[in-house]
PDB file of C-alpha atoms in Angstrom:
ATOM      1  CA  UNK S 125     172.205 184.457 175.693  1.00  0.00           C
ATOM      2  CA  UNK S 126     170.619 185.939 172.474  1.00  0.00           C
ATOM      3  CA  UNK S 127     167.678 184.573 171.226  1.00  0.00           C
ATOM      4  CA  UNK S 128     166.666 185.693 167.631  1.00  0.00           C
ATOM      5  CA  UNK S 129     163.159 183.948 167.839  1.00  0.00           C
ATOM      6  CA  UNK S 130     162.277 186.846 170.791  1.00  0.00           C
ATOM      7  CA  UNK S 131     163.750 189.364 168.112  1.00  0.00           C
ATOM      8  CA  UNK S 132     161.445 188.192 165.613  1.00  0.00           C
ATOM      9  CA  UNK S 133     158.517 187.724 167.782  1.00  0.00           C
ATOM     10  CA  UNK S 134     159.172 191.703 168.575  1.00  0.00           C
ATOM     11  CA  UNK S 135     159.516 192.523 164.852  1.00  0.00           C
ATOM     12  CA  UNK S 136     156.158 190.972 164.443  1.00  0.00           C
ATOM     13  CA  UNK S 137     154.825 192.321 167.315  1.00  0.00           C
ATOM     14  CA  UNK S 138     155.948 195.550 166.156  1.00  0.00           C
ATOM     15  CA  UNK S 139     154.114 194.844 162.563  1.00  0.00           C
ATOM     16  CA  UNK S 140     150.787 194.007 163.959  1.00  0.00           C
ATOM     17  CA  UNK S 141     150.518 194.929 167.478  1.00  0.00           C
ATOM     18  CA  UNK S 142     147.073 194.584 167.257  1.00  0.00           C
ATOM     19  CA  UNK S 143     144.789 192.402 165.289  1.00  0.00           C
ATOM     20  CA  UNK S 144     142.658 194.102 162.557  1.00  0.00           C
ATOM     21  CA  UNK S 145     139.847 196.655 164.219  1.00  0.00           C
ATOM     22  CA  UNK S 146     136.852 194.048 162.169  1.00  0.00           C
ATOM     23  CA  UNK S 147     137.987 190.969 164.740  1.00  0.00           C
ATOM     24  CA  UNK S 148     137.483 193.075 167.615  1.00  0.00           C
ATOM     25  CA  UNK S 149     134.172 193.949 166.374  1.00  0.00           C
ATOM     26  CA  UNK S 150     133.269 190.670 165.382  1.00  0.00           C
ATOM     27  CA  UNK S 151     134.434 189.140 168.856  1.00  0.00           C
ATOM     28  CA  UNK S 152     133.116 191.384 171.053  1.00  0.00           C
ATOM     29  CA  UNK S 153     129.945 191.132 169.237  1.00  0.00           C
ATOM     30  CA  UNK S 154     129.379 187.281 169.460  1.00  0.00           C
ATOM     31  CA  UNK S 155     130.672 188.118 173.172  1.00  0.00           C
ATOM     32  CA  UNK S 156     127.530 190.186 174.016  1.00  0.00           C
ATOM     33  CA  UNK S 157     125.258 188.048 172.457  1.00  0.00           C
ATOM     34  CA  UNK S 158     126.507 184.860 174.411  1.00  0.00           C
ATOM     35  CA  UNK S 159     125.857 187.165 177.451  1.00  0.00           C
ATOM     36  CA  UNK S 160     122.688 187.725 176.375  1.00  0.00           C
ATOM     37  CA  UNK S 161     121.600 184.261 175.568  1.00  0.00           C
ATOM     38  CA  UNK S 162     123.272 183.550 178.971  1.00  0.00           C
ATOM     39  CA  UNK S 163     121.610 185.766 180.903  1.00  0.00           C
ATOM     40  CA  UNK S 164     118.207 184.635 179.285  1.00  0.00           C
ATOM     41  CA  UNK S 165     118.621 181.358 180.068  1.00  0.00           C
ATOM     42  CA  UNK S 166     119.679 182.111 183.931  1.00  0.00           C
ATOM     43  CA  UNK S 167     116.830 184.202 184.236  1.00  0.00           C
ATOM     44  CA  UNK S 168     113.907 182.774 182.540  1.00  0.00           C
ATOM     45  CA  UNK S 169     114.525 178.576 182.119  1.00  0.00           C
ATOM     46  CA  UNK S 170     113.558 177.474 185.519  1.00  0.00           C
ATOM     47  CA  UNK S 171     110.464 179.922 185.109  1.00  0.00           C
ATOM     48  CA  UNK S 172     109.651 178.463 181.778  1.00  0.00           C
ATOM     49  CA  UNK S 173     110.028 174.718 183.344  1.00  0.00           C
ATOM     50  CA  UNK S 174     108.011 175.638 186.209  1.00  0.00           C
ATOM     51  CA  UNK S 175     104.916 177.090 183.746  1.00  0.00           C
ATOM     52  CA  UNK S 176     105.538 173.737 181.196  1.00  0.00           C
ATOM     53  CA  UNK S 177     105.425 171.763 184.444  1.00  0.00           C
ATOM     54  CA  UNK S 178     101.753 172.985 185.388  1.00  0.00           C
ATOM     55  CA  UNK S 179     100.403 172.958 181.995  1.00  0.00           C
ATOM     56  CA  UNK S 180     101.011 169.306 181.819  1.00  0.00           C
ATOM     57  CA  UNK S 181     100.508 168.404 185.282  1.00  0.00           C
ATOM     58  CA  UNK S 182      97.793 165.974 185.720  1.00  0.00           C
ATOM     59  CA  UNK S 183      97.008 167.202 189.230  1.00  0.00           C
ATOM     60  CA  UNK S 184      96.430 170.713 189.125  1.00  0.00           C
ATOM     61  CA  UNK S 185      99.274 172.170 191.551  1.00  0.00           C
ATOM     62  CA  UNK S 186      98.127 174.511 194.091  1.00  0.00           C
ATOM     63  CA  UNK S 187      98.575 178.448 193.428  1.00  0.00           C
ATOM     64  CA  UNK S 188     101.865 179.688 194.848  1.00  0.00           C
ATOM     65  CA  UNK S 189     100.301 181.917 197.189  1.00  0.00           C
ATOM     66  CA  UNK S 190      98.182 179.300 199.085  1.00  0.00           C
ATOM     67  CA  UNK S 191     101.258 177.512 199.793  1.00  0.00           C
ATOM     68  CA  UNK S 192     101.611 178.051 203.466  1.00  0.00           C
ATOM     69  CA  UNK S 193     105.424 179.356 204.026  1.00  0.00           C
ATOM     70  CA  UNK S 194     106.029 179.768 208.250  1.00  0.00           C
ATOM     71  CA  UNK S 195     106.345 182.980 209.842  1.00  0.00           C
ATOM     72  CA  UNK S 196     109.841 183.928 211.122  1.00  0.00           C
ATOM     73  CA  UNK S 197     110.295 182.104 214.941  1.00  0.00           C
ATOM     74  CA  UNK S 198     107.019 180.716 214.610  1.00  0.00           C
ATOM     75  CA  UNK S 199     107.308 176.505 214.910  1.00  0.00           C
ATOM     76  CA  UNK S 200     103.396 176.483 215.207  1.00  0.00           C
ATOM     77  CA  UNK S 201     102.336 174.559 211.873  1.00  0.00           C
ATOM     78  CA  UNK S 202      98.990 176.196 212.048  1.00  0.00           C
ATOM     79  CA  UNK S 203      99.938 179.677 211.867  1.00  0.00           C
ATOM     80  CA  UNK S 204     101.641 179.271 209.109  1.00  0.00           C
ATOM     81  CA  UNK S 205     100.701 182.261 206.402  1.00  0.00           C
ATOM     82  CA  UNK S 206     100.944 182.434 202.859  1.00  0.00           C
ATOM     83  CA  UNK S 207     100.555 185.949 201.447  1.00  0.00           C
ATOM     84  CA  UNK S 208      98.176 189.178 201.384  1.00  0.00           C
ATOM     85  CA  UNK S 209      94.850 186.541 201.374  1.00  0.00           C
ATOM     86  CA  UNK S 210      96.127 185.674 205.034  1.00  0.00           C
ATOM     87  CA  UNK S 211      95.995 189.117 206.255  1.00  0.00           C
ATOM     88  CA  UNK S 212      92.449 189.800 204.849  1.00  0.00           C
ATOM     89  CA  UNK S 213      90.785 186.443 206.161  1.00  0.00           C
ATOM     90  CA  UNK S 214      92.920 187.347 209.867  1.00  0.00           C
ATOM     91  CA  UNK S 215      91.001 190.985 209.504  1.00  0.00           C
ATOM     92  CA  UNK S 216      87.221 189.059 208.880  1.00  0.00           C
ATOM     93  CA  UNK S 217      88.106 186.941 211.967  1.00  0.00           C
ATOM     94  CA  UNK S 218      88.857 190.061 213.749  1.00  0.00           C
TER      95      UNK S 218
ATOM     96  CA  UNK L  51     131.425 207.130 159.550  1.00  0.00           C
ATOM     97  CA  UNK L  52     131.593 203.253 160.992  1.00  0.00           C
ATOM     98  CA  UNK L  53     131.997 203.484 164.880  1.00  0.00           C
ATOM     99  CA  UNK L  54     135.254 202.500 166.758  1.00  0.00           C
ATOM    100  CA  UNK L  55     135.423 200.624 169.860  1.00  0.00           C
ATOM    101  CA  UNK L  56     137.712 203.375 171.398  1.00  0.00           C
ATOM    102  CA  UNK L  57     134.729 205.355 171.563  1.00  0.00           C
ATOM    103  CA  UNK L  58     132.602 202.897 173.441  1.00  0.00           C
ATOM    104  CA  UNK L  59     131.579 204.089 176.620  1.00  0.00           C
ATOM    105  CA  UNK L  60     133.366 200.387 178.444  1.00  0.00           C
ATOM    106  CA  UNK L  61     136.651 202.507 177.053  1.00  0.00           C
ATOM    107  CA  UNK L  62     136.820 203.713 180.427  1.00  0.00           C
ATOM    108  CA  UNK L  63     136.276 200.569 182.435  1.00  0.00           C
ATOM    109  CA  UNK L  64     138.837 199.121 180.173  1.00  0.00           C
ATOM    110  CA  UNK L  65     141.408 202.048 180.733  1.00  0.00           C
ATOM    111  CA  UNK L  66     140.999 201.438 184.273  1.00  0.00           C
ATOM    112  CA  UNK L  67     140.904 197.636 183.991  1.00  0.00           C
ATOM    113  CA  UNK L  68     144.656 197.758 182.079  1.00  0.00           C
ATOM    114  CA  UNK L  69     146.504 198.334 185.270  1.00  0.00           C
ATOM    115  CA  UNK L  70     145.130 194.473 186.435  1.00  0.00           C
ATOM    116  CA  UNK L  71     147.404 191.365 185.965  1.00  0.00           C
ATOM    117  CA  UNK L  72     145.712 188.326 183.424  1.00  0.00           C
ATOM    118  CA  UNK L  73     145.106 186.406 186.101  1.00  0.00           C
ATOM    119  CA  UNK L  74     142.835 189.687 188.025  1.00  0.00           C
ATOM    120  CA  UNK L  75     140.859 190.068 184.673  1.00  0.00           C
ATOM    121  CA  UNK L  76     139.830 186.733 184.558  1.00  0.00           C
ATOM    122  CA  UNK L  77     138.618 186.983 187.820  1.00  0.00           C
ATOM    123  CA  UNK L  78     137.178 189.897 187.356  1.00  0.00           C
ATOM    124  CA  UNK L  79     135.294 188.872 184.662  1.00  0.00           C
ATOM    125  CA  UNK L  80     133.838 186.053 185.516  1.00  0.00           C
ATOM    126  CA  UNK L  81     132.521 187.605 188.783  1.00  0.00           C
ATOM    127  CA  UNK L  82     130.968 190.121 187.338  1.00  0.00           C
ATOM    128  CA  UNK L  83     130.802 189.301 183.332  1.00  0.00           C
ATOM    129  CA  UNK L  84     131.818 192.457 182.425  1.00  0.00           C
ATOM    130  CA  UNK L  85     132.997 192.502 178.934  1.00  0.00           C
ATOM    131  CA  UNK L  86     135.445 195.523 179.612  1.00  0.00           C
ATOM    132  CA  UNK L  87     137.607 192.762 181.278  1.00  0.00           C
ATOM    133  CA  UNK L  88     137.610 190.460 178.352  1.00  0.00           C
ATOM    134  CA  UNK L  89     138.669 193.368 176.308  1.00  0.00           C
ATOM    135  CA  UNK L  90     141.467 194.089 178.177  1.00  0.00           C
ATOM    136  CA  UNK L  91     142.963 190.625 177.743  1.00  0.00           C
ATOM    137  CA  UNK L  92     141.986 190.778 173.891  1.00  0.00           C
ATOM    138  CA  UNK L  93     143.787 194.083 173.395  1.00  0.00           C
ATOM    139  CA  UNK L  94     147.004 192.542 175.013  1.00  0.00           C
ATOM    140  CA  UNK L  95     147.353 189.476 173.110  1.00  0.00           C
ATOM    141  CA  UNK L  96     145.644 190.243 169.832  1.00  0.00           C
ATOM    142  CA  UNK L  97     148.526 191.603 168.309  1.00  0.00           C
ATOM    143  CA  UNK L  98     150.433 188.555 169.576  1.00  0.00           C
ATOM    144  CA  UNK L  99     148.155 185.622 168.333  1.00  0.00           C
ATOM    145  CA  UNK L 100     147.232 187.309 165.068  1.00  0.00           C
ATOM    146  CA  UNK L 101     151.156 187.818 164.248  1.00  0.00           C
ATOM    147  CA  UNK L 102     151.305 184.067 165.145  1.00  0.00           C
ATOM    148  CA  UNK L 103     148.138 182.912 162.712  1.00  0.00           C
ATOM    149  CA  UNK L 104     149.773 185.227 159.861  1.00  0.00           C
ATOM    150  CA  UNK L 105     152.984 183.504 160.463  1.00  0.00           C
ATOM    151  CA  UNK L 106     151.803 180.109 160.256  1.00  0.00           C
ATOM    152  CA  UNK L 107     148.687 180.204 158.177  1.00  0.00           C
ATOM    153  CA  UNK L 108     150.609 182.451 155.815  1.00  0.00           C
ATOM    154  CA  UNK L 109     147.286 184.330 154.915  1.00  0.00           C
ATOM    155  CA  UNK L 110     145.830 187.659 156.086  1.00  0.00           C
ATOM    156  CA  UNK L 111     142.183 186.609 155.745  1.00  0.00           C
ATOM    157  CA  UNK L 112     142.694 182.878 157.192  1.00  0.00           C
ATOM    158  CA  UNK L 113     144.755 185.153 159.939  1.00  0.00           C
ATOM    159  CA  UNK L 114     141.902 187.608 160.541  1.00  0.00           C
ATOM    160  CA  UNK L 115     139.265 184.401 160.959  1.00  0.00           C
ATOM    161  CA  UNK L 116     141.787 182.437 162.868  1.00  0.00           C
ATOM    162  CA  UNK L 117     141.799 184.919 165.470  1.00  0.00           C
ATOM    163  CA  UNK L 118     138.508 185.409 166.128  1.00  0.00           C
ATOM    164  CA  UNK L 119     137.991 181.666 166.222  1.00  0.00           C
ATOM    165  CA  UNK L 120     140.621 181.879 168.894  1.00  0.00           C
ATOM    166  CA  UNK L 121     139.912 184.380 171.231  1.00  0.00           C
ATOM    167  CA  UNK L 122     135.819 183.122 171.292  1.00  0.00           C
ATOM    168  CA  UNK L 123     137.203 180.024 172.103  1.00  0.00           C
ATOM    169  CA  UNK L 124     139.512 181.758 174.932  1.00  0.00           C
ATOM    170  CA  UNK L 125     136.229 183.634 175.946  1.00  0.00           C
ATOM    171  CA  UNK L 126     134.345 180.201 176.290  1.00  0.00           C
ATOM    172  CA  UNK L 127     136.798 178.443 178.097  1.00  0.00           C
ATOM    173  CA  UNK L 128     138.124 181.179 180.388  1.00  0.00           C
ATOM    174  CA  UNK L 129     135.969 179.393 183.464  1.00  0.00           C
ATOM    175  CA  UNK L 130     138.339 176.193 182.545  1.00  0.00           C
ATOM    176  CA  UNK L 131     141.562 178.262 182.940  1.00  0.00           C
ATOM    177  CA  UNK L 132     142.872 176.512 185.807  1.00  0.00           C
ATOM    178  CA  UNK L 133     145.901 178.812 186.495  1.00  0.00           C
ATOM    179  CA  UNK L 134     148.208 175.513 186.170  1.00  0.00           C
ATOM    180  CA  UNK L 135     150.382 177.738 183.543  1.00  0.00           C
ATOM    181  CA  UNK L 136     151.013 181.202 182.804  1.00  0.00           C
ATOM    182  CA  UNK L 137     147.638 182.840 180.814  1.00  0.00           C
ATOM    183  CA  UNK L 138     150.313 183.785 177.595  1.00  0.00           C
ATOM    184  CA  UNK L 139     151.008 180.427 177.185  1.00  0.00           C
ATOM    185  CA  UNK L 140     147.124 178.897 177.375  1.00  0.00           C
ATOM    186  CA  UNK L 141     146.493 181.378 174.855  1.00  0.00           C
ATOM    187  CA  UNK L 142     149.723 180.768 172.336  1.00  0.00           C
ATOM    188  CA  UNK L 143     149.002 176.532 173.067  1.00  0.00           C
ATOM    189  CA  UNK L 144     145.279 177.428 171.782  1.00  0.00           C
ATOM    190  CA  UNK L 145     146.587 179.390 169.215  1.00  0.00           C
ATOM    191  CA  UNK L 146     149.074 176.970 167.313  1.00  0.00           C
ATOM    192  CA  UNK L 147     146.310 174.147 168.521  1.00  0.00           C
ATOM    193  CA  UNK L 148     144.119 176.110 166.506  1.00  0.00           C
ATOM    194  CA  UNK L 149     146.398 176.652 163.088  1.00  0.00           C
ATOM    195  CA  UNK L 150     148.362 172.886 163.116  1.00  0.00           C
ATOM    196  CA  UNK L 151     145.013 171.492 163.196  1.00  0.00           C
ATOM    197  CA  UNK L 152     143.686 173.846 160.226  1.00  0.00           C
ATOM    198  CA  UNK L 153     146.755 172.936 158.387  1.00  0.00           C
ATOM    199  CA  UNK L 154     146.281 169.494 158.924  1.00  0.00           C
ATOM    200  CA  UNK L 155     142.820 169.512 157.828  1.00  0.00           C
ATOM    201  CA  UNK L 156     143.275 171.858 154.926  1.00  0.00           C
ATOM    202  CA  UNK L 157     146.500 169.967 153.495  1.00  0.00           C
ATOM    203  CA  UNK L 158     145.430 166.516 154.530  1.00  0.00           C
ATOM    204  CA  UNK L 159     148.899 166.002 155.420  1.00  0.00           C
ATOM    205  CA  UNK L 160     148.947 163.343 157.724  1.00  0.00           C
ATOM    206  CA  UNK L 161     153.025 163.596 157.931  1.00  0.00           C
ATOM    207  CA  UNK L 162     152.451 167.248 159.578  1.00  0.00           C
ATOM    208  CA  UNK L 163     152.397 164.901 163.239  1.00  0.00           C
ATOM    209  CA  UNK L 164     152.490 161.569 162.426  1.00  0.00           C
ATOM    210  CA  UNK L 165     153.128 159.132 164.207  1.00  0.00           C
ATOM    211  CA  UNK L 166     155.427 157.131 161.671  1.00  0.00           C
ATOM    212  CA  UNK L 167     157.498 160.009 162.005  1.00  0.00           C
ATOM    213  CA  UNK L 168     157.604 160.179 165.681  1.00  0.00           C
ATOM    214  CA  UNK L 169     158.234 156.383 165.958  1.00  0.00           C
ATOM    215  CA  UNK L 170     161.292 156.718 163.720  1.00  0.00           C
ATOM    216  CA  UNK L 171     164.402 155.956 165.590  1.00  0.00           C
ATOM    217  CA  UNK L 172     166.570 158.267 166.662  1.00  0.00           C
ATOM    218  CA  UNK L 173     168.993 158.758 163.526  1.00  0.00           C
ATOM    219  CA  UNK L 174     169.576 162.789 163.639  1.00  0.00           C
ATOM    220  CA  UNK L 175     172.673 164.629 165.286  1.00  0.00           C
ATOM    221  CA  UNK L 176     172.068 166.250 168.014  1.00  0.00           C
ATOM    222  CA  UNK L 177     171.857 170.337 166.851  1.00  0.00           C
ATOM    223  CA  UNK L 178     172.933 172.965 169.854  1.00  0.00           C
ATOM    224  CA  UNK L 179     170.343 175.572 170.473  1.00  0.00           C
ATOM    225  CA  UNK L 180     172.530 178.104 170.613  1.00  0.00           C
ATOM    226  CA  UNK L 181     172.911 177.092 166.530  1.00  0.00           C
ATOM    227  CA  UNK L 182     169.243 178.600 166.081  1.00  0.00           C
ATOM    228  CA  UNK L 183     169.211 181.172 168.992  1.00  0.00           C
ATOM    229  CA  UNK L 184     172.187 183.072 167.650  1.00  0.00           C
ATOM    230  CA  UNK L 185     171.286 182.670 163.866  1.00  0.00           C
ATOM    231  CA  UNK L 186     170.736 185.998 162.350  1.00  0.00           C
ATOM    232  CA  UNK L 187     167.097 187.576 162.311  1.00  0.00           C
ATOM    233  CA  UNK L 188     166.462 187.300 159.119  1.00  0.00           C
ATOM    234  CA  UNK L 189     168.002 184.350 158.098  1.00  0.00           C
ATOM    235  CA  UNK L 190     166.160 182.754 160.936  1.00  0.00           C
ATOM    236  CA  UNK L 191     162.858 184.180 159.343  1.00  0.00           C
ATOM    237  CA  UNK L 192     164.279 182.505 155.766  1.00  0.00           C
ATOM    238  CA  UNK L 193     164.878 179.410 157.482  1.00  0.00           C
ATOM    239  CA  UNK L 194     161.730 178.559 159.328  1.00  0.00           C
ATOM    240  CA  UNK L 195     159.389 179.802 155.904  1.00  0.00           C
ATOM    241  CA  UNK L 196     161.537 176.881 154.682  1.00  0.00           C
ATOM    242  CA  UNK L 197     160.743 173.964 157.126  1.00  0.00           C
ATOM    243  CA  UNK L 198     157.764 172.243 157.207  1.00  0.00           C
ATOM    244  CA  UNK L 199     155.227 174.315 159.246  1.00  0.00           C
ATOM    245  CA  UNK L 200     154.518 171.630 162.143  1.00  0.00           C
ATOM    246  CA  UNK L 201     158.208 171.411 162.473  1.00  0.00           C
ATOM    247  CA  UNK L 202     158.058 175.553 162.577  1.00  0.00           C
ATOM    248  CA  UNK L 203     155.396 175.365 165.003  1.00  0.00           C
ATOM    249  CA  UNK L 204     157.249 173.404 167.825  1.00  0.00           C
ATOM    250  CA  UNK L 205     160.116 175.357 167.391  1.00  0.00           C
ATOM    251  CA  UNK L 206     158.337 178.645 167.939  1.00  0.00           C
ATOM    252  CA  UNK L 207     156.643 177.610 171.011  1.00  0.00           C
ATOM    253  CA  UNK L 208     159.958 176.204 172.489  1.00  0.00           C
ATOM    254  CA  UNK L 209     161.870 178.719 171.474  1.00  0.00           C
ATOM    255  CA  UNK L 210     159.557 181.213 170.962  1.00  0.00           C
ATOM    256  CA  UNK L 211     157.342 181.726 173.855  1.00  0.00           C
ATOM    257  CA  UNK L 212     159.568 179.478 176.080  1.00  0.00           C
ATOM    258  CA  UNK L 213     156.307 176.404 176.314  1.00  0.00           C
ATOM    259  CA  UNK L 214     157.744 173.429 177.964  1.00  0.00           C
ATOM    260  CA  UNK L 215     157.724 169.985 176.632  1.00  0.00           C
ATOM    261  CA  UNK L 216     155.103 169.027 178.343  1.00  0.00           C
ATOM    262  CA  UNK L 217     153.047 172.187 177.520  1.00  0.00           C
ATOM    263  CA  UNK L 218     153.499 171.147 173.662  1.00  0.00           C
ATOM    264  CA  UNK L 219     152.892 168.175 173.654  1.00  0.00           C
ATOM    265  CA  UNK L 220     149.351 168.656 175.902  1.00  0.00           C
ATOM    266  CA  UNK L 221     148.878 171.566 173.054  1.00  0.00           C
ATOM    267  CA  UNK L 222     149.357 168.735 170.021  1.00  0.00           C
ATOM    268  CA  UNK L 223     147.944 166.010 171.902  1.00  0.00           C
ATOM    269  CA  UNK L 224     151.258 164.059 171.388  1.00  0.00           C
ATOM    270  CA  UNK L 225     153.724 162.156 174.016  1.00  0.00           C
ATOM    271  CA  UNK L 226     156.553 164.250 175.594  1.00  0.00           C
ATOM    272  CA  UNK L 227     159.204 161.772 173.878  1.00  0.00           C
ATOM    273  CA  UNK L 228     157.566 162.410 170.593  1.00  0.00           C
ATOM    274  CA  UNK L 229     157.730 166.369 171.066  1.00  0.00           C
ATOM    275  CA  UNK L 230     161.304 165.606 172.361  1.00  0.00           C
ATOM    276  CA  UNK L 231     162.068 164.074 169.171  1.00  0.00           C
ATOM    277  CA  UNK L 232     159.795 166.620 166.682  1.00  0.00           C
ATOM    278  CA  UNK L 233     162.208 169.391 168.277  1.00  0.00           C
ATOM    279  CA  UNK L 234     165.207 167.245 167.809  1.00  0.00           C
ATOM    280  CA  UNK L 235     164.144 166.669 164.228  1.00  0.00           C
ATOM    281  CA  UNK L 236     163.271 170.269 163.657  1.00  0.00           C
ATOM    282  CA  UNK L 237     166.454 172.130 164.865  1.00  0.00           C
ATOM    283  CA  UNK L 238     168.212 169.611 162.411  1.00  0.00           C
ATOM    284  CA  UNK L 239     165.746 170.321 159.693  1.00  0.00           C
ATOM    285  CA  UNK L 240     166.633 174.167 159.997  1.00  0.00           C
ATOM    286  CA  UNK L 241     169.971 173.908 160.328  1.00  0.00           C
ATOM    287  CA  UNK L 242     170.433 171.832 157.089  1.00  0.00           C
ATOM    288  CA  UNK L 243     168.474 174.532 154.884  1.00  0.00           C
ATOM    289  CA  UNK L 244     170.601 177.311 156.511  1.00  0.00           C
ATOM    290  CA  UNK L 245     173.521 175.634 155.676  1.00  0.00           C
ATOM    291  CA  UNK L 246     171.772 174.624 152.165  1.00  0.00           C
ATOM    292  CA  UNK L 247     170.835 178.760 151.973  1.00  0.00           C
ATOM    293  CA  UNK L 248     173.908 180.436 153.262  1.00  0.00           C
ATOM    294  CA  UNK L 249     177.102 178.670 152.207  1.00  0.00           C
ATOM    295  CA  UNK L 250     178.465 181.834 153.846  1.00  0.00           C
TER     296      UNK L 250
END
């Protein structure tokens, strides 16, 4: 069956088959910068939390690398290391 | 000389990118946020929705902003497209969305979808499609510059882009028996100023 809407949605189409060149430039430009403010936010938010979080914490939280993280396969609590400072006190013992 | 987008280095990506169905871009895109993708689903429907927002809005300039407004919009939601329809028609429902409601706003004319007009009862005689499918081209394009432009609007995205009733009337935020009867209202509408037109 004919359908003369489709003919005059091809007619248009055929007008303007794209939009003018300034909204492309316009959109992909507000596109990049919500990538940007997106990727901003991923990547530094939880670090600025975590540096708010200490400034106002009463109790002063320890430093990241005294927190004792366990060795792979090790279940012993007490060998538990937490960085380069581990290594160096393991050498004094030595 | 002002720089074009063709000769942005993504051209390539996006070259590559055109062989991809909607629903691959979208995927594509938002697993890797790639722009090129975006722009690939831009270029295919710009021409499309801006013909639409010219059409309706009846204004280059509103066109031009309407269509920006539109596709950032797409590009914000585009995590939300469920794949319950086809892409086309999420886009054209955001599109006349988008340029009923700046009518509306811009005219204040509540009667654009009211819903006085929708609770009417059922007066009109029923108009066979085949009345407006088969109407000339340009007579058609007389006709619906002369109906009101909500009444336009539901007729282009039945007719038009083939949205179902339910589509529309999730689009205009309206009951499926009032679209029903908008439609019913609007083929009548357009056949009485063609008649009115083109004693013929």
């Amino acid at each position: 069956m004919a359908n003369s809407f489709k003919q005059l949605a091809e007619e248009a189409e055929e007008q303007f088959p794209q939009a003018p060149a300034e909204v492309e430039h316009k959109l992909m430009g507000s596109v990049r910068v919500t990538q940007l403010v997106g990727n901003v936010v991923e990547l530094y938010l939880p670090r600025m939390l975590d540096v708010l979080r200490s400034l106002f914490s009463p109790i002063d939280a320890p430093p990241i690398r005294d927190i004792k993280l366990p060795l792979e396969g090790d279940t012993d609590p007490t060998n538990h290391r937490s960085g380069p400072h581990d290594a160096e006190r393991d050498e004094a013992q030595a | 000389m002002k720089p074009s987008f063709s000769s942005h280095p993504s051209r390539s990506r996006s070259a590559s990118a055109n062989q991809h169905s909607d629903t691959e871009l979208i995927q594509k895109y938002l697993s890797t946020r790639e722009s090129a993708y975006f722009q690939v689903l831009y270029q295919r429907y710009s021409g499309k929705v801006y013909s639409k927002c010219i059409s309706l809005l009846k204004d280059e300039v509103l066109a031009k902003d309407a269509a920006q407004e539109i596709f950032t919009k797409i590009f914000l939601n585009l995590a939300k497209f469920g794949e319950r329809s086809k892409f086309s028609t999420w886009v054209y429902s955001i599109t006349y969305n988008y340029c009923i409601d700046y009518l509306r706003k811009r005219k204040k004319e509540t009667k654009l979808f009211s819903s006085e007009a929708d609770d009417a009862p059922d007066v009109v005689e029923e108009v066979p499609d085949t009345a407006l499918l088969e109407m000339e081209v340009k007579r058609l394009k007389v006709v619906l510059e002369k109906i009101p432009e909500g009444d336009k609007a539901v007729l282009l995205m039945k007719y038009q882009d083939d949205l179902s009733i339910k589509e529309i009337a999730q689009s205009l935020d309206k009951t499926e028996s009032a679209i029903k009867m908008k439609i019913k209202r609007a083929k009548h509408k357009a056949q009485t100023v063609y008649r009115t037109i083109f004693t013929d």
